[in-house]
Tab-separated table of C-alpha atoms and ligand atoms in Angstrom:
chain	number	residue	atom	x	y	z
U	1	MET	CA	-4.328	31.337	3.943
U	2	LEU	CA	-0.955	29.592	4.361
U	3	GLY	CA	-0.154	25.904	4.618
U	4	ARG	CA	2.971	23.937	5.496
U	5	VAL	CA	4.756	21.414	3.277
U	6	ALA	CA	7.658	19.124	4.179
U	7	VAL	CA	10.259	19.438	1.427
U	8	SER	CA	12.686	16.641	0.533
U	9	HIS	CA	16.049	17.701	-0.928
U	10	GLY	CA	17.261	14.163	-1.640
U	11	PRO	CA	17.855	10.773	-0.014
U	12	ARG	CA	18.415	10.983	3.744
U	13	LYS	CA	18.652	14.777	3.670
U	14	PRO	CA	16.744	16.576	6.443
U	15	PHE	CA	13.237	17.704	5.518
U	16	GLU	CA	12.627	21.427	5.283
U	17	ILE	CA	9.276	22.853	6.386
U	18	ARG	CA	8.066	25.637	4.097
U	19	GLU	CA	4.876	27.629	3.964
U	20	TYR	CA	2.984	28.488	0.810
U	21	ALA	CA	-0.213	30.393	0.101
U	22	VAL	CA	-3.135	28.029	-0.500
U	23	ALA	CA	-4.807	28.841	-3.823
U	24	ASP	CA	-8.416	28.051	-4.713
U	25	PRO	CA	-8.799	24.713	-6.511
U	26	GLY	CA	-9.198	24.750	-10.292
U	27	PRO	CA	-12.700	24.104	-11.725
U	28	ASP	CA	-12.221	20.292	-11.792
U	29	GLU	CA	-10.061	20.036	-8.675
U	30	ILE	CA	-10.749	19.518	-4.985
U	31	LEU	CA	-8.682	21.119	-2.227
U	32	VAL	CA	-8.267	18.745	0.717
U	33	LYS	CA	-7.174	19.792	4.198
U	34	LEU	CA	-5.040	16.806	5.174
U	35	THR	CA	-5.513	15.483	8.700
U	36	LEU	CA	-3.219	12.455	8.789
U	37	ALA	CA	-0.525	10.786	6.681
U	38	SER	CA	1.548	7.651	7.161
U	39	VAL	CA	5.024	6.402	6.303
U	40	CYS	CA	5.044	3.294	4.113
U	41	GLY	CA	7.804	0.928	3.044
U	42	SER	CA	7.955	2.565	-0.385
U	43	ASP	CA	8.406	6.008	1.228
U	44	LEU	CA	11.397	4.485	3.011
U	45	HIS	CA	12.714	3.067	-0.307
U	46	MET	CA	12.604	6.623	-1.760
U	47	TRP	CA	14.085	8.174	1.399
U	48	ARG	CA	16.999	5.731	1.194
U	49	GLY	CA	17.427	6.491	-2.510
U	50	GLU	CA	16.593	2.932	-3.629
U	51	THR	CA	13.670	3.972	-5.863
U	52	PRO	CA	13.035	7.312	-7.608
U	53	PRO	CA	10.921	9.959	-5.826
U	54	LEU	CA	7.365	10.812	-6.947
U	55	GLN	CA	8.469	14.348	-7.944
U	56	LYS	CA	11.767	16.055	-8.741
U	57	TYR	CA	13.871	17.413	-5.880
U	58	PRO	CA	13.027	19.539	-4.013
U	59	GLY	CA	9.684	17.724	-3.772
U	60	VAL	CA	6.929	16.874	-1.313
U	61	PRO	CA	7.072	13.185	-0.373
U	62	GLY	CA	4.367	10.922	0.973
U	63	HIS	CA	1.433	9.139	-0.694
U	64	GLU	CA	-0.667	7.715	2.159
U	65	MET	CA	-3.023	10.356	3.540
U	66	THR	CA	-6.563	11.334	4.394
U	67	GLY	CA	-8.337	14.606	5.077
U	68	VAL	CA	-11.481	16.689	4.696
U	69	VAL	CA	-12.787	18.648	1.712
U	70	ALA	CA	-11.641	22.268	2.158
U	71	ALA	CA	-12.961	23.608	-1.162
U	72	LEU	CA	-14.612	22.143	-4.249
U	73	GLY	CA	-13.760	23.352	-7.747
U	74	ARG	CA	-16.758	24.836	-9.531
U	75	ASN	CA	-17.385	21.653	-11.590
U	76	ARG	CA	-16.927	19.235	-8.688
U	77	ARG	CA	-20.024	18.261	-6.725
U	78	THR	CA	-19.585	14.510	-6.138
U	79	ASP	CA	-17.067	11.801	-5.322
U	80	THR	CA	-16.032	9.217	-7.943
U	81	LEU	CA	-19.140	7.148	-7.138
U	82	GLY	CA	-21.414	10.154	-7.771
U	83	ARG	CA	-22.214	10.727	-4.104
U	84	PRO	CA	-22.664	14.410	-3.139
U	85	LEU	CA	-19.542	16.021	-1.636
U	86	LYS	CA	-19.469	19.145	0.482
U	87	GLU	CA	-16.882	21.078	2.454
U	88	GLY	CA	-15.931	19.260	5.643
U	89	ASP	CA	-16.611	15.748	4.266
U	90	ARG	CA	-13.898	13.204	5.071
U	91	VAL	CA	-12.325	11.672	1.977
U	92	ALA	CA	-9.951	8.899	0.949
U	93	PHE	CA	-8.311	8.976	-2.471
U	94	ALA	CA	-5.779	7.369	-4.803
U	95	TYR	CA	-2.347	9.004	-5.055
U	96	PHE	CA	-1.986	8.244	-8.774
U	97	ILE	CA	-4.058	9.045	-11.867
U	98	PRO	CA	-4.185	6.467	-14.691
U	99	CYS	CA	-4.115	8.322	-18.024
U	100	GLY	CA	-7.045	6.424	-19.525
U	101	SER	CA	-5.531	6.409	-23.026
U	102	CYS	CA	-2.450	4.117	-23.021
U	103	TRP	CA	-2.582	0.390	-23.889
U	104	ALA	CA	-2.500	-0.556	-20.197
U	105	CYS	CA	-5.515	1.653	-19.459
U	106	LEU	CA	-7.398	0.757	-22.651
U	107	THR	CA	-7.095	-2.964	-21.952
U	108	GLY	CA	-8.081	-2.660	-18.290
U	109	THR	CA	-4.617	-3.376	-16.866
U	110	THR	CA	-3.555	-1.381	-13.807
U	111	GLY	CA	-0.050	0.018	-13.571
U	112	CYS	CA	-0.515	2.700	-16.254
U	113	PRO	CA	3.005	3.969	-17.005
U	114	ASN	CA	1.703	7.559	-16.979
U	115	ARG	CA	-0.067	7.383	-13.626
U	116	TYR	CA	2.344	9.746	-11.832
U	117	LYS	CA	2.841	12.050	-14.837
U	118	SER	CA	0.716	14.915	-13.528
U	119	ARG	CA	3.212	15.524	-10.701
U	120	SER	CA	6.438	13.651	-11.595
U	121	SER	CA	8.042	16.567	-13.471
U	122	LEU	CA	7.209	19.111	-10.746
U	123	THR	CA	9.158	20.393	-7.764
U	124	VAL	CA	7.710	22.071	-4.693
U	125	ASP	CA	8.456	25.419	-6.357
U	126	ASP	CA	5.775	24.692	-8.985
U	127	PRO	CA	2.238	25.705	-8.045
U	128	PRO	CA	0.098	24.523	-6.368
U	129	HIS	CA	3.115	23.421	-4.212
U	130	PHE	CA	1.083	20.899	-2.205
U	131	HIS	CA	2.049	17.784	-4.229
U	132	GLY	CA	2.385	15.115	-1.504
U	133	ALA	CA	1.085	13.711	1.757
U	134	TYR	CA	3.401	15.427	4.227
U	135	ALA	CA	1.687	18.795	4.037
U	136	ASP	CA	-1.339	20.676	5.356
U	137	TYR	CA	-3.137	20.590	2.005
U	138	TYR	CA	-3.390	18.475	-1.143
U	139	TYR	CA	-5.067	19.113	-4.501
U	140	LEU	CA	-7.086	16.311	-6.026
U	141	LEU	CA	-6.612	16.772	-9.751
U	142	PRO	CA	-9.214	16.103	-12.474
U	143	ARG	CA	-10.019	12.339	-12.717
U	144	GLN	CA	-8.156	11.510	-9.463
U	145	TRP	CA	-10.344	8.942	-7.637
U	146	VAL	CA	-11.876	10.285	-4.405
U	147	TYR	CA	-14.380	8.650	-2.050
U	148	LEU	CA	-16.420	9.646	0.997
U	149	VAL	CA	-15.160	7.964	4.173
U	150	PRO	CA	-17.860	6.239	6.234
U	151	ASP	CA	-18.451	7.550	9.763
U	152	GLY	CA	-16.969	5.262	12.350
U	153	LEU	CA	-13.590	4.751	10.682
U	154	PRO	CA	-10.816	6.647	12.506
U	155	ASP	CA	-8.308	8.596	10.365
U	156	ASP	CA	-5.480	6.340	11.616
U	157	LEU	CA	-7.048	3.427	9.766
U	158	VAL	CA	-8.031	5.469	6.701
U	159	ALA	CA	-4.645	7.098	5.888
U	160	PRO	CA	-2.923	3.864	4.714
U	161	VAL	CA	-6.013	2.464	2.913
U	162	ASN	CA	-4.928	3.899	-0.463
U	163	CYS	CA	-1.745	1.798	-0.415
U	164	ALA	CA	-1.216	-1.523	1.373
U	165	LEU	CA	-4.836	-2.522	1.942
U	166	SER	CA	-6.005	-1.515	-1.532
U	167	GLN	CA	-3.049	-3.306	-3.115
U	168	VAL	CA	-3.831	-6.500	-1.215
U	169	ILE	CA	-7.567	-6.409	-1.966
U	170	TYR	CA	-6.906	-5.886	-5.678
U	171	GLY	CA	-4.170	-8.524	-5.896
U	172	LEU	CA	-6.218	-11.195	-4.110
U	173	ASN	CA	-9.202	-10.363	-6.292
U	174	ARG	CA	-7.070	-10.820	-9.423
U	175	ILE	CA	-5.535	-14.141	-8.353
U	176	GLY	CA	-8.849	-15.347	-6.891
U	177	VAL	CA	-9.312	-16.789	-3.419
U	178	TRP	CA	-12.126	-19.321	-3.096
U	179	LEU	CA	-13.901	-21.021	-0.229
U	180	GLY	CA	-11.483	-23.276	1.594
U	181	ASP	CA	-8.338	-22.349	-0.342
U	182	THR	CA	-5.041	-22.874	1.434
U	183	VAL	CA	-3.111	-19.617	1.095
U	184	VAL	CA	0.632	-19.272	1.717
U	185	ILE	CA	1.832	-15.725	2.377
U	186	GLN	CA	5.561	-15.075	1.888
U	187	GLY	CA	6.407	-12.108	4.107
U	188	ALA	CA	4.602	-10.732	7.173
U	189	GLY	CA	5.147	-7.005	6.543
U	190	GLY	CA	2.310	-4.522	6.073
U	191	LEU	CA	1.058	-6.185	2.866
U	192	GLY	CA	1.349	-9.688	4.308
U	193	ILE	CA	-0.528	-8.906	7.518
U	194	ASN	CA	-3.346	-7.191	5.610
U	195	ALA	CA	-3.418	-10.162	3.223
U	196	ILE	CA	-4.169	-12.550	6.083
U	197	ALA	CA	-7.330	-10.685	7.041
U	198	VAL	CA	-8.502	-10.092	3.465
U	199	ALA	CA	-7.835	-13.681	2.326
U	200	ARG	CA	-9.688	-14.976	5.398
U	201	ASP	CA	-12.728	-12.829	4.669
U	202	MET	CA	-12.619	-13.915	0.992
U	203	GLY	CA	-13.059	-17.492	2.178
U	204	ALA	CA	-9.560	-18.872	2.646
U	205	GLY	CA	-9.345	-22.071	4.661
U	206	ARG	CA	-5.848	-22.583	5.993
U	207	ILE	CA	-3.460	-19.596	5.952
U	208	ILE	CA	0.291	-20.213	6.314
U	209	VAL	CA	2.667	-17.262	6.801
U	210	ILE	CA	6.450	-17.303	6.304
U	211	ASP	CA	8.858	-14.725	7.721
U	212	ALA	CA	12.169	-14.513	9.575
U	213	VAL	CA	11.101	-12.219	12.429
U	214	PRO	CA	9.337	-13.826	15.414
U	215	GLU	CA	7.427	-10.603	16.297
U	216	ARG	CA	6.009	-10.441	12.769
U	217	LEU	CA	4.947	-14.087	12.932
U	218	GLU	CA	3.280	-13.439	16.269
U	219	LEU	CA	1.385	-10.544	14.665
U	220	ALA	CA	0.451	-12.869	11.789
U	221	ARG	CA	-1.056	-15.318	14.287
U	222	ALA	CA	-2.898	-12.445	16.013
U	223	PHE	CA	-4.431	-11.680	12.590
U	224	GLY	CA	-5.536	-15.284	12.276
U	225	ALA	CA	-2.733	-17.186	10.514
U	226	ASP	CA	-3.255	-20.913	11.176
U	227	ALA	CA	0.408	-21.798	10.841
U	228	THR	CA	3.651	-19.853	10.626
U	229	ILE	CA	7.065	-20.873	9.321
U	230	ASN	CA	10.139	-19.139	10.736
U	231	LEU	CA	12.862	-18.905	8.093
U	232	ARG	CA	15.521	-18.987	10.781
U	233	GLU	CA	14.213	-22.252	12.198
U	234	LEU	CA	13.858	-23.792	8.730
U	235	PRO	CA	16.741	-22.237	6.757
U	236	GLU	CA	16.560	-24.782	3.904
U	237	ARG	CA	14.086	-24.097	1.116
U	238	ALA	CA	13.324	-27.807	0.682
U	239	ASP	CA	12.338	-28.071	4.347
U	240	ARG	CA	9.952	-25.137	4.092
U	241	VAL	CA	8.375	-26.578	0.944
U	242	ALA	CA	8.053	-29.936	2.741
U	243	ARG	CA	6.388	-28.195	5.706
U	244	VAL	CA	3.764	-26.607	3.429
U	245	LYS	CA	3.162	-30.001	1.786
U	246	GLU	CA	2.787	-31.571	5.237
U	247	LEU	CA	0.291	-28.876	6.297
U	248	THR	CA	-1.751	-29.511	3.126
U	249	GLY	CA	-1.928	-33.308	3.284
U	250	GLY	CA	0.837	-33.667	0.668
U	251	VAL	CA	-1.035	-31.592	-1.924
U	252	GLY	CA	0.463	-28.097	-1.797
U	253	ALA	CA	-1.195	-24.704	-1.475
U	254	ASP	CA	-3.940	-23.409	-3.750
U	255	VAL	CA	-2.592	-19.863	-3.671
U	256	CYS	CA	0.786	-18.362	-2.772
U	257	VAL	CA	1.222	-14.602	-2.282
U	258	GLU	CA	4.682	-13.036	-2.608
U	259	VAL	CA	4.847	-9.920	-0.436
U	260	ALA	CA	8.386	-10.450	0.822
U	261	GLY	CA	10.129	-8.185	-1.680
U	262	VAL	CA	12.907	-10.778	-1.965
U	263	SER	CA	13.452	-12.110	-5.479
U	264	SER	CA	14.817	-15.497	-4.373
U	265	VAL	CA	11.491	-16.548	-2.807
U	266	VAL	CA	9.733	-16.872	-6.177
U	267	GLN	CA	10.915	-20.407	-6.976
U	268	GLU	CA	10.105	-21.470	-3.421
U	269	GLY	CA	6.573	-20.103	-3.785
U	270	ILE	CA	6.092	-21.981	-7.072
U	271	GLU	CA	7.207	-25.216	-5.374
U	272	MET	CA	4.763	-24.715	-2.503
U	273	LEU	CA	1.777	-24.650	-4.871
U	274	ARG	CA	-0.332	-27.653	-5.748
U	275	VAL	CA	-0.677	-28.690	-9.385
U	276	GLY	CA	-2.847	-25.949	-10.886
U	277	GLY	CA	-2.051	-23.529	-8.049
U	278	ARG	CA	-1.915	-19.757	-8.436
U	279	TYR	CA	1.042	-17.485	-7.623
U	280	LEU	CA	0.561	-13.764	-6.956
U	281	MET	CA	3.642	-11.498	-6.994
U	282	MET	CA	3.397	-8.013	-5.476
U	283	GLY	CA	6.467	-7.511	-3.298
U	284	ASN	CA	9.457	-7.208	-5.650
U	285	ILE	CA	9.287	-3.522	-6.569
U	286	VAL	CA	13.011	-2.686	-6.626
U	287	PRO	CA	14.327	-2.822	-10.233
U	288	GLY	CA	17.023	-5.267	-11.310
U	289	ALA	CA	16.774	-7.878	-8.540
U	290	THR	CA	17.146	-11.231	-10.320
U	291	ALA	CA	16.226	-14.759	-9.292
U	292	GLU	CA	16.471	-18.207	-10.824
U	293	ILE	CA	13.231	-20.054	-11.446
U	294	VAL	CA	12.509	-23.434	-12.999
U	295	PRO	CA	9.865	-22.738	-15.686
U	296	HIS	CA	9.201	-26.470	-15.948
U	297	ASP	CA	7.617	-26.384	-12.496
U	298	ALA	CA	4.973	-23.955	-13.691
U	299	VAL	CA	4.413	-25.652	-17.055
U	300	ARG	CA	4.331	-29.379	-16.352
U	301	GLN	CA	2.241	-28.888	-13.210
U	302	PRO	CA	0.295	-26.061	-14.807
U	303	LYS	CA	0.459	-23.136	-12.387
U	304	SER	CA	-0.512	-19.521	-12.964
U	305	LEU	CA	2.021	-16.790	-12.199
U	306	LEU	CA	0.671	-13.243	-11.938
U	307	GLY	CA	2.423	-9.956	-11.164
U	308	VAL	CA	0.149	-7.167	-9.929
U	309	LEU	CA	0.886	-3.487	-9.393
U	310	SER	CA	-1.439	-0.686	-8.361
U	311	TYR	CA	-5.228	-1.121	-8.317
U	312	ASP	CA	-8.492	-0.207	-9.950
U	313	ALA	CA	-11.147	2.447	-9.207
U	314	TRP	CA	-13.481	0.059	-7.355
U	315	VAL	CA	-10.949	-0.892	-4.705
U	316	ILE	CA	-10.798	2.044	-2.249
U	317	PRO	CA	-14.570	2.188	-1.537
U	318	ARG	CA	-14.619	-1.598	-1.060
U	319	ALA	CA	-11.595	-1.336	1.236
U	320	LEU	CA	-13.280	1.336	3.378
U	321	ASP	CA	-16.539	-0.614	3.581
U	322	TRP	CA	-14.725	-3.837	4.480
U	323	LEU	CA	-12.546	-2.102	7.067
U	324	LEU	CA	-15.618	-0.644	8.768
U	325	ARG	CA	-17.038	-4.155	9.206
U	326	ALA	CA	-13.753	-5.950	9.892
U	327	ARG	CA	-12.002	-3.509	12.219
U	328	ASP	CA	-13.277	-5.155	15.411
U	329	ARG	CA	-12.359	-8.660	14.231
U	330	TYR	CA	-8.678	-7.980	13.541
U	331	PRO	CA	-6.113	-6.070	15.660
U	332	PHE	CA	-5.505	-3.306	13.083
U	333	ASP	CA	-4.322	-0.924	15.799
U	334	ARG	CA	-1.210	-3.098	16.110
U	335	LEU	CA	-0.171	-2.023	12.592
U	336	LEU	CA	0.105	1.613	13.713
U	337	ALA	CA	3.141	3.028	15.485
U	338	ALA	CA	3.951	6.331	17.107
U	339	ARG	CA	2.423	9.629	15.979
U	340	PHE	CA	4.677	12.491	14.893
U	341	PRO	CA	3.808	16.121	14.113
U	342	LEU	CA	4.962	17.338	10.671
U	343	GLU	CA	7.887	19.239	12.250
U	344	HIS	CA	9.272	15.887	13.448
U	345	LEU	CA	9.116	14.129	10.065
U	346	ASP	CA	12.868	13.397	10.228
U	347	ASP	CA	12.338	11.500	13.493
U	348	ALA	CA	9.403	9.638	11.963
U	349	PHE	CA	11.532	8.445	9.022
U	350	GLN	CA	14.521	7.562	11.159
U	351	GLN	CA	12.388	5.569	13.559
U	352	ALA	CA	10.423	3.915	10.735
U	353	ASP	CA	13.702	3.023	8.994
U	354	TRP	CA	15.099	1.616	12.209
U	355	ALA	CA	11.871	-0.329	12.806
U	356	ALA	CA	11.881	-1.672	9.231
U	357	ARG	CA	15.463	-2.851	9.548
U	358	ALA	CA	14.634	-4.443	12.883
U	359	GLY	CA	11.791	-6.221	11.092
U	360	GLN	CA	8.923	-4.418	12.783
U	361	VAL	CA	5.731	-3.742	10.859
U	362	PRO	CA	3.940	-0.738	12.342
U	363	ARG	CA	3.561	2.455	10.316
U	364	ALA	CA	4.556	5.853	11.659
U	365	ILE	CA	1.598	8.265	11.631
U	366	ILE	CA	2.082	11.945	10.761
U	367	THR	CA	-0.445	14.330	12.308
U	368	LEU	CA	-1.282	17.444	10.276
H	1	ZN	ZN1	2.438	3.097	0.594
H	2	ZN	ZN1	-2.603	4.852	-18.974
């Protein structure tokens, strides 16, 4: 049995499609026949060479994917929740594996520094070759979280669950959203749009979304944002802070979520919070981007600042269950863009890159 992989030779280089023999999974592994993958903002960061790839070059990119169980290793009979797994079952899974034995893991912090270690030193030449999402097959390694997908959720919605949606659910859980909270969301990209729906279902009262692109703000309103602030209409930070104060009766927001990926918005977010407000930072993932903040504003009006990366084992099954119940209440289909076969992965990246630079949100879908 042969399977295809898309091979990356470096930033912006054309992908090469190769075929490799598909080996049986090891005793504690699961072989997954991938059905769908998607292109995320962080895949674009790697493709542009702004962040390091998940493996060495030549490697197999992509981390958002879903598929069906093709073969179970001899010791594997269940998903991570202990539910029976058999060949043909649809599965969703994490793309990283926390080591379980570093200080981050031992103290219950996500973002284990070793979580990509099982594949980061490999190239596509190393068996089992199928190391990423843009391929016909993928091997779930020992301890890699895997969950049955409920019937009724289409693959298009499942493929990106292991990234944006899980990140948002975990981050909002960590910062806490309570009944009636006013939530400001800085940035209406994939994370920001998902955050509107999740914060709403967690009990948020008023949701205010800030972005510079009118189409994104329109999408934010379609997802239920009560108010939007267009950066181009209010170019001064003080005016935007004043607008949030005005929308909150002079008090300020309970929660502010940074998913803009722009370091300069941090001080603005702190200023938009009420005394005792909570600031969640998830967007600034590119190293070295600096910003000036006024620590006094977080100390004398005690505010909590929290950076969150990655997520915990409970998140994916909750995300799937929530999505099943929420999918008819929010226009999730508007987050999905064109579908591309694996052979057209170059087109998918070029179009996704163009869309991202034009400020559009939708994710390119790769059919496998
Ligand atoms: Zn992603
Ligand atoms: Zn660890």
